[in-house]
């Protein structure tokens, strides 16, 4: 069963998505400054300011493909943060040339399925201590002192339109709460090119018109199915109906959508990977 997150930890997990954007225009991407053998100079490894999706993990010679949710960011404020595959993490980090030194990680405490938990444990152990960074063909490899490697690829921010956004927390004024137990991944929404939004409110399917202007959203009347929604699913649905009632603002940080509706009622959602 998933553990309930405390509000401060949840806020930290949300902010982990907000720190950095994609930096597709780096010198390393263009090949500028690379020495004659094709490998980039140390200064060209764009470790900070990029959202890195974990692609593979190789430990003791065994290569494993990463879960879709695993990612790493290194901020300009001596922090490394991201997701080990299930849980968000944050740690102190110091970058010196092509060497990244990562301290012990603080993590959220969600229960994870065993295969993902096993991967998460391995990645947490590998992503610690002194890591050498090497960029080849736009793929970044971090190698620890044991010789284990983490393969990373850069990921641009998800677009508002066309992305399936799965709700993962609720906001009331300045308070952010994780979803009630048993309601994970039920609520979702997708903005379409034709000016509509549709999905599920946690219980009932819905659709509505929406006008997007910059970071402003103007929702029309919501039409939905008419299931009786009791308990926690009904609570989530009532919250989302209020957040989607009329005017709202939004921000996107890589895989995360943050929507703030009337009277400070909002939610966050993540790009669905299924």
PDB file of C-alpha atoms in Angstrom:
ATOM      1  CA  UNK A   1       0.000   0.000   0.000  1.00  0.00           C
ATOM      2  CA  UNK A   2       1.303   3.437  -0.807  1.00  0.00           C
ATOM      3  CA  UNK A   3       2.456   5.499   2.138  1.00  0.00           C
ATOM      4  CA  UNK A   4       0.882   8.938   2.585  1.00  0.00           C
ATOM      5  CA  UNK A   5       3.426  11.728   2.054  1.00  0.00           C
ATOM      6  CA  UNK A   6       3.682  14.593   4.477  1.00  0.00           C
ATOM      7  CA  UNK A   7       3.013  18.021   2.991  1.00  0.00           C
ATOM      8  CA  UNK A   8       6.627  19.287   3.170  1.00  0.00           C
ATOM      9  CA  UNK A   9       7.949  16.176   1.396  1.00  0.00           C
ATOM     10  CA  UNK A  10       5.249  16.435  -1.251  1.00  0.00           C
ATOM     11  CA  UNK A  11       6.114  20.068  -1.894  1.00  0.00           C
ATOM     12  CA  UNK A  12       9.769  19.081  -2.252  1.00  0.00           C
ATOM     13  CA  UNK A  13       8.800  16.395  -4.732  1.00  0.00           C
ATOM     14  CA  UNK A  14       6.811  18.874  -6.815  1.00  0.00           C
ATOM     15  CA  UNK A  15       9.554  21.452  -6.775  1.00  0.00           C
ATOM     16  CA  UNK A  16      11.982  18.832  -8.005  1.00  0.00           C
ATOM     17  CA  UNK A  17      10.244  19.035 -11.367  1.00  0.00           C
ATOM     18  CA  UNK A  18      10.389  22.808 -11.442  1.00  0.00           C
ATOM     19  CA  UNK A  19      14.084  23.542 -11.137  1.00  0.00           C
ATOM     20  CA  UNK A  20      15.529  23.083 -14.625  1.00  0.00           C
ATOM     21  CA  UNK A  21      14.534  23.137 -18.254  1.00  0.00           C
ATOM     22  CA  UNK A  22      15.981  21.570 -21.362  1.00  0.00           C
ATOM     23  CA  UNK A  23      19.149  23.058 -22.822  1.00  0.00           C
ATOM     24  CA  UNK A  24      19.125  21.733 -26.365  1.00  0.00           C
ATOM     25  CA  UNK A  25      21.341  24.563 -27.592  1.00  0.00           C
ATOM     26  CA  UNK A  26      24.443  23.612 -25.604  1.00  0.00           C
ATOM     27  CA  UNK A  27      27.851  23.487 -27.238  1.00  0.00           C
ATOM     28  CA  UNK A  28      28.056  19.764 -26.585  1.00  0.00           C
ATOM     29  CA  UNK A  29      24.919  19.173 -28.609  1.00  0.00           C
ATOM     30  CA  UNK A  30      26.277  21.125 -31.555  1.00  0.00           C
ATOM     31  CA  UNK A  31      29.734  19.565 -31.344  1.00  0.00           C
ATOM     32  CA  UNK A  32      31.451  22.944 -30.827  1.00  0.00           C
ATOM     33  CA  UNK A  33      34.659  22.774 -28.845  1.00  0.00           C
ATOM     34  CA  UNK A  34      35.121  19.025 -29.334  1.00  0.00           C
ATOM     35  CA  UNK A  35      38.699  17.874 -29.694  1.00  0.00           C
ATOM     36  CA  UNK A  36      39.945  15.928 -32.695  1.00  0.00           C
ATOM     37  CA  UNK A  37      38.735  12.368 -31.814  1.00  0.00           C
ATOM     38  CA  UNK A  38      35.095  13.362 -31.657  1.00  0.00           C
ATOM     39  CA  UNK A  39      34.755  13.385 -27.871  1.00  0.00           C
ATOM     40  CA  UNK A  40      33.687  16.633 -26.207  1.00  0.00           C
ATOM     41  CA  UNK A  41      35.977  18.730 -24.065  1.00  0.00           C
ATOM     42  CA  UNK A  42      35.365  18.513 -20.328  1.00  0.00           C
ATOM     43  CA  UNK A  43      33.786  21.976 -20.244  1.00  0.00           C
ATOM     44  CA  UNK A  44      31.271  20.919 -22.896  1.00  0.00           C
ATOM     45  CA  UNK A  45      29.533  18.256 -20.795  1.00  0.00           C
ATOM     46  CA  UNK A  46      26.138  19.978 -20.177  1.00  0.00           C
ATOM     47  CA  UNK A  47      25.359  18.340 -16.873  1.00  0.00           C
ATOM     48  CA  UNK A  48      23.392  21.238 -15.377  1.00  0.00           C
ATOM     49  CA  UNK A  49      20.287  22.847 -16.810  1.00  0.00           C
ATOM     50  CA  UNK A  50      19.138  19.671 -18.581  1.00  0.00           C
ATOM     51  CA  UNK A  51      16.386  17.206 -17.740  1.00  0.00           C
ATOM     52  CA  UNK A  52      18.033  13.806 -18.095  1.00  0.00           C
ATOM     53  CA  UNK A  53      15.892  10.703 -18.488  1.00  0.00           C
ATOM     54  CA  UNK A  54      17.534   7.576 -17.080  1.00  0.00           C
ATOM     55  CA  UNK A  55      17.816   5.166 -19.997  1.00  0.00           C
ATOM     56  CA  UNK A  56      19.888   2.277 -18.666  1.00  0.00           C
ATOM     57  CA  UNK A  57      21.704   1.186 -15.527  1.00  0.00           C
ATOM     58  CA  UNK A  58      24.652  -1.200 -15.581  1.00  0.00           C
ATOM     59  CA  UNK A  59      25.720  -2.668 -12.236  1.00  0.00           C
ATOM     60  CA  UNK A  60      28.354  -5.422 -11.923  1.00  0.00           C
ATOM     61  CA  UNK A  61      28.161  -5.882 -15.685  1.00  0.00           C
ATOM     62  CA  UNK A  62      24.386  -6.413 -15.719  1.00  0.00           C
ATOM     63  CA  UNK A  63      22.520  -3.895 -17.890  1.00  0.00           C
ATOM     64  CA  UNK A  64      18.930  -2.987 -16.975  1.00  0.00           C
ATOM     65  CA  UNK A  65      16.472  -0.781 -18.843  1.00  0.00           C
ATOM     66  CA  UNK A  66      15.106   1.993 -16.667  1.00  0.00           C
ATOM     67  CA  UNK A  67      11.465   2.447 -15.599  1.00  0.00           C
ATOM     68  CA  UNK A  68       9.842   5.292 -17.494  1.00  0.00           C
ATOM     69  CA  UNK A  69       9.643   7.598 -14.460  1.00  0.00           C
ATOM     70  CA  UNK A  70      13.370   7.693 -13.603  1.00  0.00           C
ATOM     71  CA  UNK A  71      15.171  10.971 -14.280  1.00  0.00           C
ATOM     72  CA  UNK A  72      18.002  13.151 -12.964  1.00  0.00           C
ATOM     73  CA  UNK A  73      18.573  16.898 -12.818  1.00  0.00           C
ATOM     74  CA  UNK A  74      21.622  18.754 -11.569  1.00  0.00           C
ATOM     75  CA  UNK A  75      20.835  22.338 -10.627  1.00  0.00           C
ATOM     76  CA  UNK A  76      23.113  25.342 -10.514  1.00  0.00           C
ATOM     77  CA  UNK A  77      22.573  25.465  -6.723  1.00  0.00           C
ATOM     78  CA  UNK A  78      24.670  22.434  -5.829  1.00  0.00           C
ATOM     79  CA  UNK A  79      21.728  20.053  -5.885  1.00  0.00           C
ATOM     80  CA  UNK A  80      20.948  16.826  -7.671  1.00  0.00           C
ATOM     81  CA  UNK A  81      17.327  15.769  -7.792  1.00  0.00           C
ATOM     82  CA  UNK A  82      14.902  13.595  -9.679  1.00  0.00           C
ATOM     83  CA  UNK A  83      13.207  10.225  -9.449  1.00  0.00           C
ATOM     84  CA  UNK A  84      14.831   6.852  -8.853  1.00  0.00           C
ATOM     85  CA  UNK A  85      11.985   5.074 -10.690  1.00  0.00           C
ATOM     86  CA  UNK A  86       9.236   5.431  -8.113  1.00  0.00           C
ATOM     87  CA  UNK A  87      10.338   7.877  -5.419  1.00  0.00           C
ATOM     88  CA  UNK A  88      11.515  11.467  -5.751  1.00  0.00           C
ATOM     89  CA  UNK A  89      14.936  12.330  -4.310  1.00  0.00           C
ATOM     90  CA  UNK A  90      17.201  15.248  -3.563  1.00  0.00           C
ATOM     91  CA  UNK A  91      20.885  15.372  -2.612  1.00  0.00           C
ATOM     92  CA  UNK A  92      23.814  17.749  -2.322  1.00  0.00           C
ATOM     93  CA  UNK A  93      25.992  17.711  -5.421  1.00  0.00           C
ATOM     94  CA  UNK A  94      29.233  19.396  -6.476  1.00  0.00           C
ATOM     95  CA  UNK A  95      30.338  19.632 -10.104  1.00  0.00           C
ATOM     96  CA  UNK A  96      34.038  20.009 -10.932  1.00  0.00           C
ATOM     97  CA  UNK A  97      34.817  19.733 -14.643  1.00  0.00           C
ATOM     98  CA  UNK A  98      33.564  16.325 -15.714  1.00  0.00           C
ATOM     99  CA  UNK A  99      33.260  14.980 -12.154  1.00  0.00           C
ATOM    100  CA  UNK A 100      30.026  15.112 -10.199  1.00  0.00           C
ATOM    101  CA  UNK A 101      30.161  14.313  -6.479  1.00  0.00           C
ATOM    102  CA  UNK A 102      26.769  13.348  -5.028  1.00  0.00           C
ATOM    103  CA  UNK A 103      25.944  13.122  -1.307  1.00  0.00           C
ATOM    104  CA  UNK A 104      23.409  10.920   0.465  1.00  0.00           C
ATOM    105  CA  UNK A 105      19.919  11.277  -0.994  1.00  0.00           C
ATOM    106  CA  UNK A 106      16.726  12.238   0.837  1.00  0.00           C
ATOM    107  CA  UNK A 107      13.702  10.439  -0.626  1.00  0.00           C
ATOM    108  CA  UNK A 108       9.951  10.282  -0.521  1.00  0.00           C
ATOM    109  CA  UNK A 109       8.563   7.048   0.899  1.00  0.00           C
ATOM    110  CA  UNK A 110       6.061   5.583  -1.538  1.00  0.00           C
ATOM    111  CA  UNK A 111       5.701   1.821  -1.729  1.00  0.00           C
ATOM    112  CA  UNK A 112       6.843   0.472  -5.113  1.00  0.00           C
ATOM    113  CA  UNK A 113       6.348  -2.757  -7.017  1.00  0.00           C
ATOM    114  CA  UNK A 114       9.271  -5.117  -6.438  1.00  0.00           C
ATOM    115  CA  UNK A 115      10.946  -4.872  -9.887  1.00  0.00           C
ATOM    116  CA  UNK A 116      10.875  -1.072  -9.697  1.00  0.00           C
ATOM    117  CA  UNK A 117      11.966  -1.117  -6.062  1.00  0.00           C
ATOM    118  CA  UNK A 118      14.951  -3.298  -6.977  1.00  0.00           C
ATOM    119  CA  UNK A 119      15.915  -0.898  -9.780  1.00  0.00           C
ATOM    120  CA  UNK A 120      15.446   2.068  -7.476  1.00  0.00           C
ATOM    121  CA  UNK A 121      17.744   0.578  -4.832  1.00  0.00           C
ATOM    122  CA  UNK A 122      20.423  -0.085  -7.445  1.00  0.00           C
ATOM    123  CA  UNK A 123      20.180   3.381  -8.972  1.00  0.00           C
ATOM    124  CA  UNK A 124      20.323   5.061  -5.575  1.00  0.00           C
ATOM    125  CA  UNK A 125      23.519   3.182  -4.780  1.00  0.00           C
ATOM    126  CA  UNK A 126      25.070   3.886  -8.192  1.00  0.00           C
ATOM    127  CA  UNK A 127      24.152   7.589  -8.173  1.00  0.00           C
ATOM    128  CA  UNK A 128      26.376   8.466  -5.200  1.00  0.00           C
ATOM    129  CA  UNK A 129      29.951   9.507  -4.554  1.00  0.00           C
ATOM    130  CA  UNK A 130      32.263  10.560  -7.388  1.00  0.00           C
ATOM    131  CA  UNK A 131      30.790  10.142 -10.863  1.00  0.00           C
ATOM    132  CA  UNK A 132      32.645  10.755 -14.125  1.00  0.00           C
ATOM    133  CA  UNK A 133      30.505  12.311 -16.878  1.00  0.00           C
ATOM    134  CA  UNK A 134      31.011  11.657 -20.600  1.00  0.00           C
ATOM    135  CA  UNK A 135      28.830  12.878 -23.465  1.00  0.00           C
ATOM    136  CA  UNK A 136      28.885  10.905 -26.720  1.00  0.00           C
ATOM    137  CA  UNK A 137      26.307  11.333 -29.506  1.00  0.00           C
ATOM    138  CA  UNK A 138      24.004  13.329 -27.189  1.00  0.00           C
ATOM    139  CA  UNK A 139      23.938  10.510 -24.639  1.00  0.00           C
ATOM    140  CA  UNK A 140      25.396  11.157 -21.204  1.00  0.00           C
ATOM    141  CA  UNK A 141      27.070   8.387 -19.212  1.00  0.00           C
ATOM    142  CA  UNK A 142      27.865   8.690 -15.504  1.00  0.00           C
ATOM    143  CA  UNK A 143      30.396   6.180 -14.182  1.00  0.00           C
ATOM    144  CA  UNK A 144      30.997   5.647 -10.473  1.00  0.00           C
ATOM    145  CA  UNK A 145      34.185   4.488  -8.798  1.00  0.00           C
ATOM    146  CA  UNK A 146      33.073   0.833  -8.962  1.00  0.00           C
ATOM    147  CA  UNK A 147      32.655   1.071 -12.738  1.00  0.00           C
ATOM    148  CA  UNK A 148      28.852   0.971 -12.668  1.00  0.00           C
ATOM    149  CA  UNK A 149      27.269   3.231 -15.295  1.00  0.00           C
ATOM    150  CA  UNK A 150      24.087   5.270 -15.628  1.00  0.00           C
ATOM    151  CA  UNK A 151      23.008   6.016 -19.204  1.00  0.00           C
ATOM    152  CA  UNK A 152      21.061   9.268 -19.623  1.00  0.00           C
ATOM    153  CA  UNK A 153      19.323  11.017 -22.524  1.00  0.00           C
ATOM    154  CA  UNK A 154      18.004  14.593 -22.554  1.00  0.00           C
ATOM    155  CA  UNK A 155      14.249  15.114 -22.650  1.00  0.00           C
ATOM    156  CA  UNK A 156      12.476  18.323 -23.779  1.00  0.00           C
ATOM    157  CA  UNK A 157       9.477  19.703 -21.830  1.00  0.00           C
ATOM    158  CA  UNK A 158       6.168  17.969 -22.558  1.00  0.00           C
ATOM    159  CA  UNK A 159       3.682  20.056 -24.587  1.00  0.00           C
ATOM    160  CA  UNK A 160       0.373  21.055 -22.992  1.00  0.00           C
ATOM    161  CA  UNK A 161      -1.612  19.884 -26.015  1.00  0.00           C
ATOM    162  CA  UNK A 162      -1.554  16.213 -26.895  1.00  0.00           C
ATOM    163  CA  UNK A 163      -0.019  15.001 -23.619  1.00  0.00           C
ATOM    164  CA  UNK A 164      -2.003  12.749 -21.296  1.00  0.00           C
ATOM    165  CA  UNK A 165      -1.621  14.388 -17.870  1.00  0.00           C
ATOM    166  CA  UNK A 166      -2.226  12.137 -14.851  1.00  0.00           C
ATOM    167  CA  UNK A 167      -3.162  13.974 -11.652  1.00  0.00           C
ATOM    168  CA  UNK A 168      -0.758  13.218  -8.787  1.00  0.00           C
ATOM    169  CA  UNK A 169      -1.510  15.830  -6.108  1.00  0.00           C
ATOM    170  CA  UNK A 170      -4.113  18.368  -5.044  1.00  0.00           C
ATOM    171  CA  UNK A 171      -3.574  21.974  -3.972  1.00  0.00           C
ATOM    172  CA  UNK A 172      -5.637  24.166  -1.660  1.00  0.00           C
ATOM    173  CA  UNK A 173      -4.182  27.648  -1.366  1.00  0.00           C
ATOM    174  CA  UNK A 174      -0.550  27.004  -0.318  1.00  0.00           C
ATOM    175  CA  UNK A 175      -1.151  23.441   0.903  1.00  0.00           C
ATOM    176  CA  UNK A 176      -0.208  20.562  -1.401  1.00  0.00           C
ATOM    177  CA  UNK A 177      -1.488  17.074  -0.610  1.00  0.00           C
ATOM    178  CA  UNK A 178      -0.857  13.690  -2.142  1.00  0.00           C
ATOM    179  CA  UNK A 179      -3.895  11.882  -3.544  1.00  0.00           C
ATOM    180  CA  UNK A 180      -5.976   9.793  -1.140  1.00  0.00           C
ATOM    181  CA  UNK A 181      -4.997   6.132  -0.973  1.00  0.00           C
ATOM    182  CA  UNK A 182      -6.569   4.091  -3.758  1.00  0.00           C
ATOM    183  CA  UNK A 183      -7.110   7.011  -6.155  1.00  0.00           C
ATOM    184  CA  UNK A 184      -3.651   7.030  -7.798  1.00  0.00           C
ATOM    185  CA  UNK A 185      -3.633   7.366 -11.596  1.00  0.00           C
ATOM    186  CA  UNK A 186      -7.446   7.501 -11.850  1.00  0.00           C
ATOM    187  CA  UNK A 187      -7.801  11.189 -12.725  1.00  0.00           C
ATOM    188  CA  UNK A 188      -6.294  12.403 -15.979  1.00  0.00           C
ATOM    189  CA  UNK A 189      -6.855  14.963 -18.729  1.00  0.00           C
ATOM    190  CA  UNK A 190      -5.713  15.634 -22.293  1.00  0.00           C
ATOM    191  CA  UNK A 191      -5.848  18.956 -24.113  1.00  0.00           C
ATOM    192  CA  UNK A 192      -6.649  18.580 -27.819  1.00  0.00           C
ATOM    193  CA  UNK A 193      -5.788  20.759 -30.817  1.00  0.00           C
ATOM    194  CA  UNK A 194      -9.485  21.452 -31.446  1.00  0.00           C
ATOM    195  CA  UNK A 195      -9.821  23.501 -28.240  1.00  0.00           C
ATOM    196  CA  UNK A 196     -11.281  20.798 -26.018  1.00  0.00           C
ATOM    197  CA  UNK A 197     -10.091  18.956 -22.926  1.00  0.00           C
ATOM    198  CA  UNK A 198     -11.250  15.508 -21.875  1.00  0.00           C
ATOM    199  CA  UNK A 199     -10.354  12.724 -19.481  1.00  0.00           C
ATOM    200  CA  UNK A 200     -11.482  11.435 -16.111  1.00  0.00           C
ATOM    201  CA  UNK A 201     -12.147  13.347 -12.895  1.00  0.00           C
ATOM    202  CA  UNK A 202     -11.305  10.429 -10.651  1.00  0.00           C
ATOM    203  CA  UNK A 203     -14.676   8.765 -11.112  1.00  0.00           C
ATOM    204  CA  UNK A 204     -16.551  10.169 -14.118  1.00  0.00           C
ATOM    205  CA  UNK A 205     -15.304  10.768 -17.654  1.00  0.00           C
ATOM    206  CA  UNK A 206     -15.594  14.407 -18.739  1.00  0.00           C
ATOM    207  CA  UNK A 207     -15.091  16.833 -21.604  1.00  0.00           C
ATOM    208  CA  UNK A 208     -15.180  20.614 -21.964  1.00  0.00           C
ATOM    209  CA  UNK A 209     -14.057  23.418 -24.210  1.00  0.00           C
ATOM    210  CA  UNK A 210     -10.919  25.330 -23.236  1.00  0.00           C
ATOM    211  CA  UNK A 211      -9.264  28.467 -24.589  1.00  0.00           C
ATOM    212  CA  UNK A 212      -5.492  28.646 -24.147  1.00  0.00           C
ATOM    213  CA  UNK A 213      -3.847  32.076 -24.170  1.00  0.00           C
ATOM    214  CA  UNK A 214      -0.242  32.096 -23.001  1.00  0.00           C
ATOM    215  CA  UNK A 215      -0.344  30.654 -19.495  1.00  0.00           C
ATOM    216  CA  UNK A 216      -4.063  31.402 -19.131  1.00  0.00           C
ATOM    217  CA  UNK A 217      -6.831  28.808 -19.473  1.00  0.00           C
ATOM    218  CA  UNK A 218     -10.544  29.520 -19.815  1.00  0.00           C
ATOM    219  CA  UNK A 219     -12.695  26.415 -19.366  1.00  0.00           C
ATOM    220  CA  UNK A 220     -16.232  26.109 -20.645  1.00  0.00           C
ATOM    221  CA  UNK A 221     -19.003  24.112 -18.979  1.00  0.00           C
ATOM    222  CA  UNK A 222     -18.003  20.547 -18.134  1.00  0.00           C
ATOM    223  CA  UNK A 223     -20.041  17.603 -19.417  1.00  0.00           C
ATOM    224  CA  UNK A 224     -19.524  14.272 -17.675  1.00  0.00           C
ATOM    225  CA  UNK A 225     -20.899  10.798 -17.184  1.00  0.00           C
ATOM    226  CA  UNK A 226     -23.179  10.341 -14.198  1.00  0.00           C
ATOM    227  CA  UNK A 227     -21.717   7.657 -11.976  1.00  0.00           C
ATOM    228  CA  UNK A 228     -22.320   7.997  -8.254  1.00  0.00           C
ATOM    229  CA  UNK A 229     -18.959   8.953  -6.767  1.00  0.00           C
ATOM    230  CA  UNK A 230     -18.626   8.254  -3.062  1.00  0.00           C
ATOM    231  CA  UNK A 231     -15.658   8.244  -0.718  1.00  0.00           C
ATOM    232  CA  UNK A 232     -12.197   9.404  -1.772  1.00  0.00           C
ATOM    233  CA  UNK A 233     -12.898   9.237  -5.516  1.00  0.00           C
ATOM    234  CA  UNK A 234     -15.799  11.628  -4.988  1.00  0.00           C
ATOM    235  CA  UNK A 235     -13.562  13.969  -2.999  1.00  0.00           C
ATOM    236  CA  UNK A 236     -10.974  14.062  -5.800  1.00  0.00           C
ATOM    237  CA  UNK A 237     -13.685  14.667  -8.390  1.00  0.00           C
ATOM    238  CA  UNK A 238     -15.221  17.549  -6.438  1.00  0.00           C
ATOM    239  CA  UNK A 239     -11.780  19.161  -6.094  1.00  0.00           C
ATOM    240  CA  UNK A 240     -11.012  18.883  -9.814  1.00  0.00           C
ATOM    241  CA  UNK A 241     -14.420  20.223 -10.819  1.00  0.00           C
ATOM    242  CA  UNK A 242     -13.699  23.325  -8.764  1.00  0.00           C
ATOM    243  CA  UNK A 243     -10.189  23.704 -10.200  1.00  0.00           C
ATOM    244  CA  UNK A 244     -11.512  23.464 -13.780  1.00  0.00           C
ATOM    245  CA  UNK A 245     -14.393  25.897 -13.260  1.00  0.00           C
ATOM    246  CA  UNK A 246     -13.729  28.962 -15.406  1.00  0.00           C
ATOM    247  CA  UNK A 247     -10.386  30.771 -15.345  1.00  0.00           C
ATOM    248  CA  UNK A 248      -7.088  29.126 -14.437  1.00  0.00           C
ATOM    249  CA  UNK A 249      -3.364  29.493 -14.972  1.00  0.00           C
ATOM    250  CA  UNK A 250      -0.824  26.781 -15.696  1.00  0.00           C
ATOM    251  CA  UNK A 251       2.892  26.075 -15.810  1.00  0.00           C
ATOM    252  CA  UNK A 252       4.788  23.167 -17.331  1.00  0.00           C
ATOM    253  CA  UNK A 253       8.110  22.005 -15.936  1.00  0.00           C
ATOM    254  CA  UNK A 254       9.426  19.125 -18.042  1.00  0.00           C
ATOM    255  CA  UNK A 255       7.023  16.243 -17.238  1.00  0.00           C
ATOM    256  CA  UNK A 256       4.967  18.222 -14.737  1.00  0.00           C
ATOM    257  CA  UNK A 257       1.803  20.306 -15.216  1.00  0.00           C
ATOM    258  CA  UNK A 258       0.800  22.704 -12.425  1.00  0.00           C
ATOM    259  CA  UNK A 259      -2.687  24.205 -12.695  1.00  0.00           C
ATOM    260  CA  UNK A 260      -4.070  26.884 -10.371  1.00  0.00           C
ATOM    261  CA  UNK A 261      -7.817  27.472 -10.568  1.00  0.00           C
ATOM    262  CA  UNK A 262     -10.393  29.606  -8.725  1.00  0.00           C
ATOM    263  CA  UNK A 263      -9.752  30.472  -5.074  1.00  0.00           C
ATOM    264  CA  UNK A 264      -6.364  28.783  -5.051  1.00  0.00           C
ATOM    265  CA  UNK A 265      -7.803  25.366  -5.848  1.00  0.00           C
ATOM    266  CA  UNK A 266      -5.429  23.510  -8.133  1.00  0.00           C
ATOM    267  CA  UNK A 267      -3.556  20.330  -8.825  1.00  0.00           C
ATOM    268  CA  UNK A 268      -0.385  18.952 -10.306  1.00  0.00           C
ATOM    269  CA  UNK A 269      -0.176  16.239 -12.936  1.00  0.00           C
ATOM    270  CA  UNK A 270       2.584  14.315 -14.648  1.00  0.00           C
ATOM    271  CA  UNK A 271       3.044  13.211 -18.223  1.00  0.00           C
ATOM    272  CA  UNK A 272       1.639   9.710 -18.515  1.00  0.00           C
ATOM    273  CA  UNK A 273       4.134   7.108 -19.644  1.00  0.00           C
ATOM    274  CA  UNK A 274       1.542   4.482 -20.625  1.00  0.00           C
TER     275      UNK A 274
END
